[in-house]
Coordinates of C-alpha atoms and ligand atoms in Angstrom, one line a residue:
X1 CA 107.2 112.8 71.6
X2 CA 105.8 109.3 71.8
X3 CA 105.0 107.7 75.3
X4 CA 108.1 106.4 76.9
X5 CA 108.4 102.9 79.0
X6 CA 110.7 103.1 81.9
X7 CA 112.0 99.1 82.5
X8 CA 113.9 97.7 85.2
X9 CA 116.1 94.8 84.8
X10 CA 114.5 91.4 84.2
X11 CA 114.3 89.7 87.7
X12 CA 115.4 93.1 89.7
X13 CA 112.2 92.9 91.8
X14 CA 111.8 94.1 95.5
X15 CA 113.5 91.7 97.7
X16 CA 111.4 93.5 100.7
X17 CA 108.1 94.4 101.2
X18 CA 108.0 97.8 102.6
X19 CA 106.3 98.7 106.1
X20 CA 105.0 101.8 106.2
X21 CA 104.4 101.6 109.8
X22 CA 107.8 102.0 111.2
X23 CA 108.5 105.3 110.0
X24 CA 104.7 106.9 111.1
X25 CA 105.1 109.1 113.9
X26 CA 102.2 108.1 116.0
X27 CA 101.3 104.3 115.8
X28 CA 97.8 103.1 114.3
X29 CA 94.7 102.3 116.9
X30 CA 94.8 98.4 117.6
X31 CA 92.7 95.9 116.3
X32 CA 89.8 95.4 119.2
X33 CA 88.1 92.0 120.3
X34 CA 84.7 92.0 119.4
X35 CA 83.1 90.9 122.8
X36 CA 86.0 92.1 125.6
X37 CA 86.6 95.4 123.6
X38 CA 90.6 94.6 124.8
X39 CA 93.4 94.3 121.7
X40 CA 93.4 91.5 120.0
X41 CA 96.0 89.0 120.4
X42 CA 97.6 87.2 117.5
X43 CA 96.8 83.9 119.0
X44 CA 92.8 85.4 118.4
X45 CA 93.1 85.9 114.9
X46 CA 94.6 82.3 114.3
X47 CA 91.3 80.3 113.7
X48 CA 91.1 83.1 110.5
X49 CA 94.6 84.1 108.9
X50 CA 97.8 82.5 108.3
X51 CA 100.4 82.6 111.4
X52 CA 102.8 84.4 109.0
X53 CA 100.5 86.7 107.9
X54 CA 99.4 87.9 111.3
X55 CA 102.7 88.5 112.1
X56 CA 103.0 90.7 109.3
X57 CA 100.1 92.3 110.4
X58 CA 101.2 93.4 113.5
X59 CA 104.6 94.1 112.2
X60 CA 106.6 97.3 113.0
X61 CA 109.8 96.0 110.8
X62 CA 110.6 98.5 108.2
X63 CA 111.5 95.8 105.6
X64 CA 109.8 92.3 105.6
X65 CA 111.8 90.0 103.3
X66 CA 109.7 88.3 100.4
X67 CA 110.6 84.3 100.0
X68 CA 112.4 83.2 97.1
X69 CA 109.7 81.3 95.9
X70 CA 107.4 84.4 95.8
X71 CA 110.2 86.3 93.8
X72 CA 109.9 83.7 92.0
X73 CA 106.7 83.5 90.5
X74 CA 106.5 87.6 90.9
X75 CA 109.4 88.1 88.1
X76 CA 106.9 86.6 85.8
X77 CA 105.7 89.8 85.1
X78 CA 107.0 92.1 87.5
X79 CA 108.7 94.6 87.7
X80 CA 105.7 96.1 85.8
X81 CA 106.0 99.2 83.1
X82 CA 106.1 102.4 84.3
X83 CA 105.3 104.9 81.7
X84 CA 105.5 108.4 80.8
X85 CA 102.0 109.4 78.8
X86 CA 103.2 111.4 76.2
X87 CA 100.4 111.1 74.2
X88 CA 98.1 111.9 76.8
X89 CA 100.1 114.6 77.7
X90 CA 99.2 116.2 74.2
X91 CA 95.8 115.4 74.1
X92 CA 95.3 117.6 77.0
X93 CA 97.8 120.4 76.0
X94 CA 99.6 120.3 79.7
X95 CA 103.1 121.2 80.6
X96 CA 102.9 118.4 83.5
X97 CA 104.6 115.1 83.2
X98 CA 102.0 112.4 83.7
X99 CA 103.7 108.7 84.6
X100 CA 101.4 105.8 85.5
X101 CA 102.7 102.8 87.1
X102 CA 101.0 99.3 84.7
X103 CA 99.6 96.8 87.0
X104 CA 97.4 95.5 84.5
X105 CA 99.8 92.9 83.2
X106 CA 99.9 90.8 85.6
X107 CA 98.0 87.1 85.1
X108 CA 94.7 88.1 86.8
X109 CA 94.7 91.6 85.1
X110 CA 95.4 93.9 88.3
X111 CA 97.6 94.4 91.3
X112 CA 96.2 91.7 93.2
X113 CA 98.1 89.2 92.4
X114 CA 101.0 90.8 94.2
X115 CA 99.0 89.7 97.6
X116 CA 97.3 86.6 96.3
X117 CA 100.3 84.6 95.6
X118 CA 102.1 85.6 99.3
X119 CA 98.8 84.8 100.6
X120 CA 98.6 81.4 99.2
X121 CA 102.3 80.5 99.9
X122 CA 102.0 81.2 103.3
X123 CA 98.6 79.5 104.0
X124 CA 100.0 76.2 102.0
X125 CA 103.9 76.4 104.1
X126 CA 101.3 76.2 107.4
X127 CA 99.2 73.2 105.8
X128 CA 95.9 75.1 105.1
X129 CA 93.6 72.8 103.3
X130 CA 91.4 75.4 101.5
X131 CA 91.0 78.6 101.0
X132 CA 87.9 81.4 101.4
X133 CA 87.3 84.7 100.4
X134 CA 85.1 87.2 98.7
X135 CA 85.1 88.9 95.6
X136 CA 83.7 92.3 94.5
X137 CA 84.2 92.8 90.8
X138 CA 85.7 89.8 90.2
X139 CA 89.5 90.6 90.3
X140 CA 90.8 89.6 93.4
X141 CA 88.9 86.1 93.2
X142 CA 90.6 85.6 90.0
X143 CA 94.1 86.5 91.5
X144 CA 93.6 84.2 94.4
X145 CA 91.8 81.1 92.3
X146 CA 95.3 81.0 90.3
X147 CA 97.7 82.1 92.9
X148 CA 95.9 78.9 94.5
X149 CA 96.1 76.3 91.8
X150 CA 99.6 77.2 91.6
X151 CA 100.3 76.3 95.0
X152 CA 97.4 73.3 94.6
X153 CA 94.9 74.6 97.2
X154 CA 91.2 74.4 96.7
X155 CA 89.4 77.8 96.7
X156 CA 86.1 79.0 97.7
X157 CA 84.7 82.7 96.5
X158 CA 81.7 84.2 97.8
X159 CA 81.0 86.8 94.9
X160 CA 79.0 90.1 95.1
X161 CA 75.8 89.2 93.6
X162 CA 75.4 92.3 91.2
X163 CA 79.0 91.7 89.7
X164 CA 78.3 87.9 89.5
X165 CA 75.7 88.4 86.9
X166 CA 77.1 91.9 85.0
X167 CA 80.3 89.8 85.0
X168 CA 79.9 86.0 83.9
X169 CA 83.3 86.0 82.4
X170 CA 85.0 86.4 85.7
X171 CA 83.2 83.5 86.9
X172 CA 84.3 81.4 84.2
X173 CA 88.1 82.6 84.5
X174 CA 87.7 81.6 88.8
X175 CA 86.3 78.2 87.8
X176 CA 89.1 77.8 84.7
X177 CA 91.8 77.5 87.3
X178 CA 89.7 75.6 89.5
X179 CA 87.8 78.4 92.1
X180 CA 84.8 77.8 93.2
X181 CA 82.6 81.4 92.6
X182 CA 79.4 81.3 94.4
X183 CA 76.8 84.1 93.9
X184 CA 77.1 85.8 97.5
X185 CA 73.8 86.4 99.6
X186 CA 74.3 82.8 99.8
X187 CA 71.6 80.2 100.8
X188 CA 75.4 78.5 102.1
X189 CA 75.4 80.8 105.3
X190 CA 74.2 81.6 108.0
X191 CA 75.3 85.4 107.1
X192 CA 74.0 84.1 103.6
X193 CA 70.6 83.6 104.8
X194 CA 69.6 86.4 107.2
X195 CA 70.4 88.7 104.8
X196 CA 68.2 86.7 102.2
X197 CA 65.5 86.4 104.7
X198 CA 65.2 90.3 104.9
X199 CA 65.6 91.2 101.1
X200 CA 65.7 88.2 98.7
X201 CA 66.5 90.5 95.9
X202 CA 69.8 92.0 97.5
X203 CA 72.2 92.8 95.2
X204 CA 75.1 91.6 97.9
X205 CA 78.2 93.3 99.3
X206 CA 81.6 93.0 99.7
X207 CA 80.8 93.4 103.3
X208 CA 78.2 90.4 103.5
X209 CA 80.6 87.9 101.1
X210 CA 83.2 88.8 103.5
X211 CA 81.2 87.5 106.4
X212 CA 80.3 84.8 104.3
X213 CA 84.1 83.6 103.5
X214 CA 85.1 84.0 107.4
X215 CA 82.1 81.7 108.7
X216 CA 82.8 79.6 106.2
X217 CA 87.1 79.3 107.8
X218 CA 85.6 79.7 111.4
X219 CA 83.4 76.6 111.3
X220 CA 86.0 74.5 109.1
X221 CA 89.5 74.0 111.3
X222 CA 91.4 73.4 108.1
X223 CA 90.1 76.1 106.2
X224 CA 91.6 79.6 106.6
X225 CA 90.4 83.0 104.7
X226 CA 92.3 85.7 102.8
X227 CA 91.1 89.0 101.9
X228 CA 92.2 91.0 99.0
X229 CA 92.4 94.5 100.7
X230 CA 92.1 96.6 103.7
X231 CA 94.8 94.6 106.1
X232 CA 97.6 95.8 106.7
X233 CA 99.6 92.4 105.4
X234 CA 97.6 93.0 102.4
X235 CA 98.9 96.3 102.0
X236 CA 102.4 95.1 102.5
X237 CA 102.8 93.4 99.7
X238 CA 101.3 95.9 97.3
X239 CA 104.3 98.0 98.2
X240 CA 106.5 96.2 95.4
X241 CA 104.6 98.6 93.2
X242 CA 105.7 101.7 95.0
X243 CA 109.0 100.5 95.6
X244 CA 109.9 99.9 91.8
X245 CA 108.3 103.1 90.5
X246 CA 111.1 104.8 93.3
X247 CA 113.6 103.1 91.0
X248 CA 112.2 103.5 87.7
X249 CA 112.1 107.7 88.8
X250 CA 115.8 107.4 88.9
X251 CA 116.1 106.1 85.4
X252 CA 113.6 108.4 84.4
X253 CA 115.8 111.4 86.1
X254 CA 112.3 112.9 87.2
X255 CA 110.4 112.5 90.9
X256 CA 106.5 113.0 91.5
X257 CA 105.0 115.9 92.6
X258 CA 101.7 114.2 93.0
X259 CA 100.7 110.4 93.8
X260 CA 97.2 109.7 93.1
X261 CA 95.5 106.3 93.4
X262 CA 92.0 104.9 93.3
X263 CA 90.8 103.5 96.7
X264 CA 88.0 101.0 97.2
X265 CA 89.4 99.2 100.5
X266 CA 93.1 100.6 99.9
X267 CA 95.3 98.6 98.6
X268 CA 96.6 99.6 95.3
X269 CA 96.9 103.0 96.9
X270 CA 99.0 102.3 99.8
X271 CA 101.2 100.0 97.4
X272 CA 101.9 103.0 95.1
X273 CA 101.6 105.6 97.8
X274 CA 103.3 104.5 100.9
X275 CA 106.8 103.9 99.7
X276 CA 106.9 107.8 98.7
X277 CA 105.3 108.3 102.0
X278 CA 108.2 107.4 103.9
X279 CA 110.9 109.2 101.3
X280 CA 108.6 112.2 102.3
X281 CA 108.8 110.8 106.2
X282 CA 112.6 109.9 106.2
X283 CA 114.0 112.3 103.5
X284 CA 111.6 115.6 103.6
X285 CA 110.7 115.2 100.1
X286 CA 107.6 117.2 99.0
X287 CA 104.9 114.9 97.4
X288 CA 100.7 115.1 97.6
X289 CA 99.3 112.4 97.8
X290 CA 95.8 112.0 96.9
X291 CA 93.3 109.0 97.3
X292 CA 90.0 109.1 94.6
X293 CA 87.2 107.1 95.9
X294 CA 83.8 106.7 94.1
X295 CA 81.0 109.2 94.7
X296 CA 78.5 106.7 95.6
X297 CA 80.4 105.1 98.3
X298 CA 82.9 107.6 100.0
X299 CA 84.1 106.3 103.1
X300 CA 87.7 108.7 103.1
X301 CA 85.6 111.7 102.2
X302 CA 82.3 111.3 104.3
X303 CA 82.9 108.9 106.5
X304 CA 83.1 109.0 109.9
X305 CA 86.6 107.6 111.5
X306 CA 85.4 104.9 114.1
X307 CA 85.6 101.5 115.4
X308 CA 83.5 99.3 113.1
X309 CA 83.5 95.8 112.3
X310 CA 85.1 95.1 108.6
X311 CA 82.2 93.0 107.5
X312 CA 77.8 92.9 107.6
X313 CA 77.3 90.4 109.6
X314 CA 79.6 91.4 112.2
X315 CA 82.4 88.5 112.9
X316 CA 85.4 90.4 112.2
X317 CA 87.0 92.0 114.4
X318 CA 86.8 95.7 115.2
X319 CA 88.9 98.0 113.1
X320 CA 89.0 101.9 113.3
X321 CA 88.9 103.4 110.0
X322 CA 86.7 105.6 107.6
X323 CA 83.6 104.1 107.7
X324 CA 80.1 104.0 106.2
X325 CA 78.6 101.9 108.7
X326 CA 79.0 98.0 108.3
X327 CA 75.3 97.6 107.3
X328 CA 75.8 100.1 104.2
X329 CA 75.0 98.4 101.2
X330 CA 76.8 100.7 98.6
X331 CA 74.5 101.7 94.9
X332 CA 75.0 99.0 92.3
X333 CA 77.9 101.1 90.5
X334 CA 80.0 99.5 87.4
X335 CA 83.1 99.8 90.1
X336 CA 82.6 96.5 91.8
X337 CA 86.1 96.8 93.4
X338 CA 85.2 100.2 95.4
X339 CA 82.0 99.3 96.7
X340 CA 82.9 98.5 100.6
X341 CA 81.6 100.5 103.2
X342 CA 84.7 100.8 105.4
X343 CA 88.7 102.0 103.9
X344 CA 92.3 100.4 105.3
X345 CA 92.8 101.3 109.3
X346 CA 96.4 102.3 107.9
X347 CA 94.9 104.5 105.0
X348 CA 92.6 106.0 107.2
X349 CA 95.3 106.7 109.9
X350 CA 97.5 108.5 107.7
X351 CA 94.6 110.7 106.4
X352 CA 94.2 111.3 110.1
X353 CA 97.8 112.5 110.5
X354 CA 97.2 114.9 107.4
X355 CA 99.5 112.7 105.1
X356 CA 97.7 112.2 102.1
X357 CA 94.1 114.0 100.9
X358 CA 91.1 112.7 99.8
X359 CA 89.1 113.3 97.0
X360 CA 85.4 111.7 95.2
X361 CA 84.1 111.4 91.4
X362 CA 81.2 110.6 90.0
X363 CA 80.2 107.3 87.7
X364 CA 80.0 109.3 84.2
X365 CA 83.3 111.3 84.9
X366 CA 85.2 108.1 85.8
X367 CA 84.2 106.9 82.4
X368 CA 84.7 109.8 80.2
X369 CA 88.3 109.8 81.9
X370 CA 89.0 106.4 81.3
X371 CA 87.7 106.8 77.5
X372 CA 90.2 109.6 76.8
X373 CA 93.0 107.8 78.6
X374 CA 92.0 104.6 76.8
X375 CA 92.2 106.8 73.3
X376 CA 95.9 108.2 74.0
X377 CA 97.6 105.2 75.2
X378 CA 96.2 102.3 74.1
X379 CA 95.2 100.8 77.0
X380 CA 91.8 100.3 78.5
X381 CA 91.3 100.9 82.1
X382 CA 89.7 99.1 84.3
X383 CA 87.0 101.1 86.0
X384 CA 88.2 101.4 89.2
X385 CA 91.7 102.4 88.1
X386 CA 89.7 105.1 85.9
X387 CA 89.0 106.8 89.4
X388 CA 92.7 107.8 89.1
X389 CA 93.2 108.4 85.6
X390 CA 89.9 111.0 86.5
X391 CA 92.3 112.5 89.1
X392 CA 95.7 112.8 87.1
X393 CA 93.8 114.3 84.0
X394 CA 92.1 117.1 86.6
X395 CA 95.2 118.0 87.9
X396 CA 96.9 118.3 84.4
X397 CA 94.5 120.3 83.4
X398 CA 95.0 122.3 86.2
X399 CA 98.6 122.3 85.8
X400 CA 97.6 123.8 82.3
X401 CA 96.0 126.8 83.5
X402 CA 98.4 127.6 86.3
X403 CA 100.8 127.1 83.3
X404 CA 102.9 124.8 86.3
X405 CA 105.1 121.7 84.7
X406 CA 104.4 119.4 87.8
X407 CA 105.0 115.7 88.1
X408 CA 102.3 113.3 88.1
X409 CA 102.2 109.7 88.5
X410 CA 98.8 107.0 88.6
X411 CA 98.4 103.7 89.7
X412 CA 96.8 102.5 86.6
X413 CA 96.3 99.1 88.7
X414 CA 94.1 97.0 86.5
X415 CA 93.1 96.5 82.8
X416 CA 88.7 96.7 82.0
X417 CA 88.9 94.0 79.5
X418 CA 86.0 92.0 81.5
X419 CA 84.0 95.2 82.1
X420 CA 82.6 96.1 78.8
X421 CA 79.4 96.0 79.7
X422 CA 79.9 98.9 81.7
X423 CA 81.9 100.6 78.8
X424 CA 78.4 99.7 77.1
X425 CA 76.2 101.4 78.7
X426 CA 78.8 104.6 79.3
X427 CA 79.0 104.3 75.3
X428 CA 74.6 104.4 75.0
X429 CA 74.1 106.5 77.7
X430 CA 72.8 104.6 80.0
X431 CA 75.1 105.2 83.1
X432 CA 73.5 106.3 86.3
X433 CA 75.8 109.0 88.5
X434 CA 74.3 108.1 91.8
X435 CA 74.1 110.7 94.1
X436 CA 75.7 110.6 97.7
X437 CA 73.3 108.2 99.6
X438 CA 73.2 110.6 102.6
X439 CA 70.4 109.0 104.3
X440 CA 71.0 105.4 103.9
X441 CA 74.8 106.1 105.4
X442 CA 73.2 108.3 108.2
X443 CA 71.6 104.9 109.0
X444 CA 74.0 103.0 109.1
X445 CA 76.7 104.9 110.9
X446 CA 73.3 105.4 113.8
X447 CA 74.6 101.4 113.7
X448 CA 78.4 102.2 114.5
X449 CA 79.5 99.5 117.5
X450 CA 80.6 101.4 121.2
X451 CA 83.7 101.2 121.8
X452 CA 85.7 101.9 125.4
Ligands
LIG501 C1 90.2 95.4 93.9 C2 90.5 96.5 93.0 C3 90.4 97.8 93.5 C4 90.0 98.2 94.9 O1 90.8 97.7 95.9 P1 91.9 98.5 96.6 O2 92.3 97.6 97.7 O3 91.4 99.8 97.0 O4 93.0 98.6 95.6 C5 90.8 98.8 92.6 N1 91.1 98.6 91.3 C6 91.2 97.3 90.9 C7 91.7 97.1 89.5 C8 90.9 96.2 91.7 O5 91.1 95.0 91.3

């Protein structure tokens, strides 16, 4: 009765990313120009992103092949564990089969790297000569700083102030391989320095790094940005996850009743959950699937589904999606990776067309969860991830009472092993459950762009 590891094969990794788009029934609303309100053209987003990724972005291929060189470095650690948690099982008495999917093995210690490194190898095929972006807790400039000194391109990360100091460590693993992590408000920008001028004690956002890192590629020709969530190219390439848990429920003999992920912009999500999206599409199979999003900043759950510009300072382009207005500045909560204001345009579509349900916890609850899931398996979540693991153990427990055997599987997408100062103050105390900011978001969305 001990917890069970389903493997693939060494090296039998997707050889497609899968495109969740070509089996929806109803398209997803275009990307909009800024100024003209019209769709944007590829040929506008090319001063920002990667020609290759832009294509992927407006891709309606089912399957968009991965280069070798990709596989490559992917088999490294992928395919990642998925396992069967036995032992958590028994620790909470349920007749439901809980599975989470691992990403935490891989080099930066979360799913990101499955983005990063495509990212990267796209951006250094088309001669980019450096690389911006923000981070929010850390992770994704981690992934990107070594998916780029793998491919040899110099890296700039504008880093959310309040993680930058509650995460020094992070820092010093960006500048190990060679990142540069600077604390964003900036002085650096001109994004950087309005927002300084009007609060020089902000805490940051990932929605002001973010217009940080894309001044920074608009005003340099040979410097293009990546971001680590919320596009749908970035979404692509999480689907590997998804794809080999699909394989690993044949070995297993089993298939999920429920998919549950964390969502912060809606990556890791949509790379566990939209490959069992499309079975459901393509094949009628029966799954729930169920996004968890922080209490403090719940953009699936309370917020309003509108054209909005993906960053503070307003140079992106317009997106529609669940959105907390672009000038929402979310509570300084120990989940650095969830604190954006807006969610994916494709996550937020298919919530629209009733395909997956949405769901909130609070800070304390994600803890306790991620303590008791820590104590069965061995493994210490990262506290984002815990969001999820908050989810799976509710609806085992639920299973329990109903006295129902269902299927449950987690993205258990990252390790916490930088965020022990937030296991800390859990452990004294000392954590805050911050209440809905109601008034603060009703602000903000009073801010929401017209559109048409
Ligand atoms: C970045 C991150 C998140 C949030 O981003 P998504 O795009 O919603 O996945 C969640 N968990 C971990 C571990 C992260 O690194």
């Amino acid at each position: 009765m001990d917890t069970i590891k389903y493997l693939l094969p060494e090296n039998d990794i997707p050889k497609a990313w899968y495109n969740l788009v070509a089996d929806l029934p109803v398209p997803p609303p275009p990307p909009l120009h800024p100024g003209t309100g019209q769709p944007l053209t590829p040929a506008e987003l090319e001063p920002i992103f990667a020609k290759e990724l832009i294509a992927q972005e407006i891709s309606t291929e089912r399957e968009i092949g991965i280069p070798a060189s990709v596989r490559q470095i992917l088999a490294q650690w992928r395919p990642t564990p998925l396992f069967r948690a036995r032992r958590l099982e028994k620790a909470l008495g349920t007749p439901a089969r809980i599975y989470y999917k691992y990403e935490g093995t891989s080099p930066s210690g979360s799913h990101k790297f499955n983005t990063a490194l495509p990212q990267v190898y796209f951006n250094k095929v088309e001669g980019t000569k450096r690389i911006t972006t923000e981070t929010g807790a850390g992770q994704w400039g981690s992934a990107l700083s070594i998916a780029c000194s793998m491919y040899g391109i110099p890296c700039d990360v504008f880093m959310v102030r309040v993680s930058f100091e509650q995460k020094p460590y992070r820092k010093a693993l960006m500048e190990t391989f060679g990142g540069r992590c600077i604390a964003s408000p900036s002085m650096g920008t001109e994004a950087g320095r309005a927002i300084l001028a009007a609060d020089p004690d902000c805490p940051g956002s990932l929605g002001i790094a973010i217009s940080e890192a894309v001044e920074v590629a608009l005003k340099n020709a040979d410097t293009k940005y990546c971001l680590g969530s919320v596009l749908n190219h970035v979404l692509l390439h999480q689907t590997v996850i998804g794809l080999e848990c699909l394989r690993q429920f044949d070995l297993a003999a089993d298939y999920p009743d429920i998919v549950i992920g964390c969502t912060g912009g809606g990556s890791n999500f949509a790379g566990i959950a939209f490959p069992f999206i499309g079975e459901s599409l393509r094949n009628e199979k029966k799954t729930r699937i169920v996004a968890v999003e922080p209490r403090a900043c719940p953009s699936l759950t309370k917020g309003r589904y509108a054209y909005d510009f993906g960053d503070t300072g307003k140079l992106t382009p317009l997106v529609k999606m669940h959105t907390l207005g672009s000038s929402f500045i979310p509570p300084a909560i120990h989940t650095g990776g969830l604190r954006y204001h807006g969610m994916a345009p494709l996550v937020s579509h298919v919530q629209e067309l009733g395909l997956i349900e949405s769901r909130s916890v609070g800070q304390t609850d994600v803890f306790r969860a991620g303590v008791t899931f820590a104590k069965a398996e061995g493994i210490l979540p990262a506290p984002e991830a815990s969001h999820a693991v908050s989810a799976a153990i509710d609806e085992a427990v639920r299973c329990r009472e109903e006295g129902a055997p269902k299927v449950i599987l987690f993205n258990l997408c990252g390790h916490g092993h930088f965020d022990m100062t937030a296991y800390m103050k859990f452990a004294a105390g000392k954590l805050e459950d911050y209440e809905y900011p109601a008034e603060e978001i009703a602000m903000a969305l009073a801010g929401l762009p017209t559109v048409g």
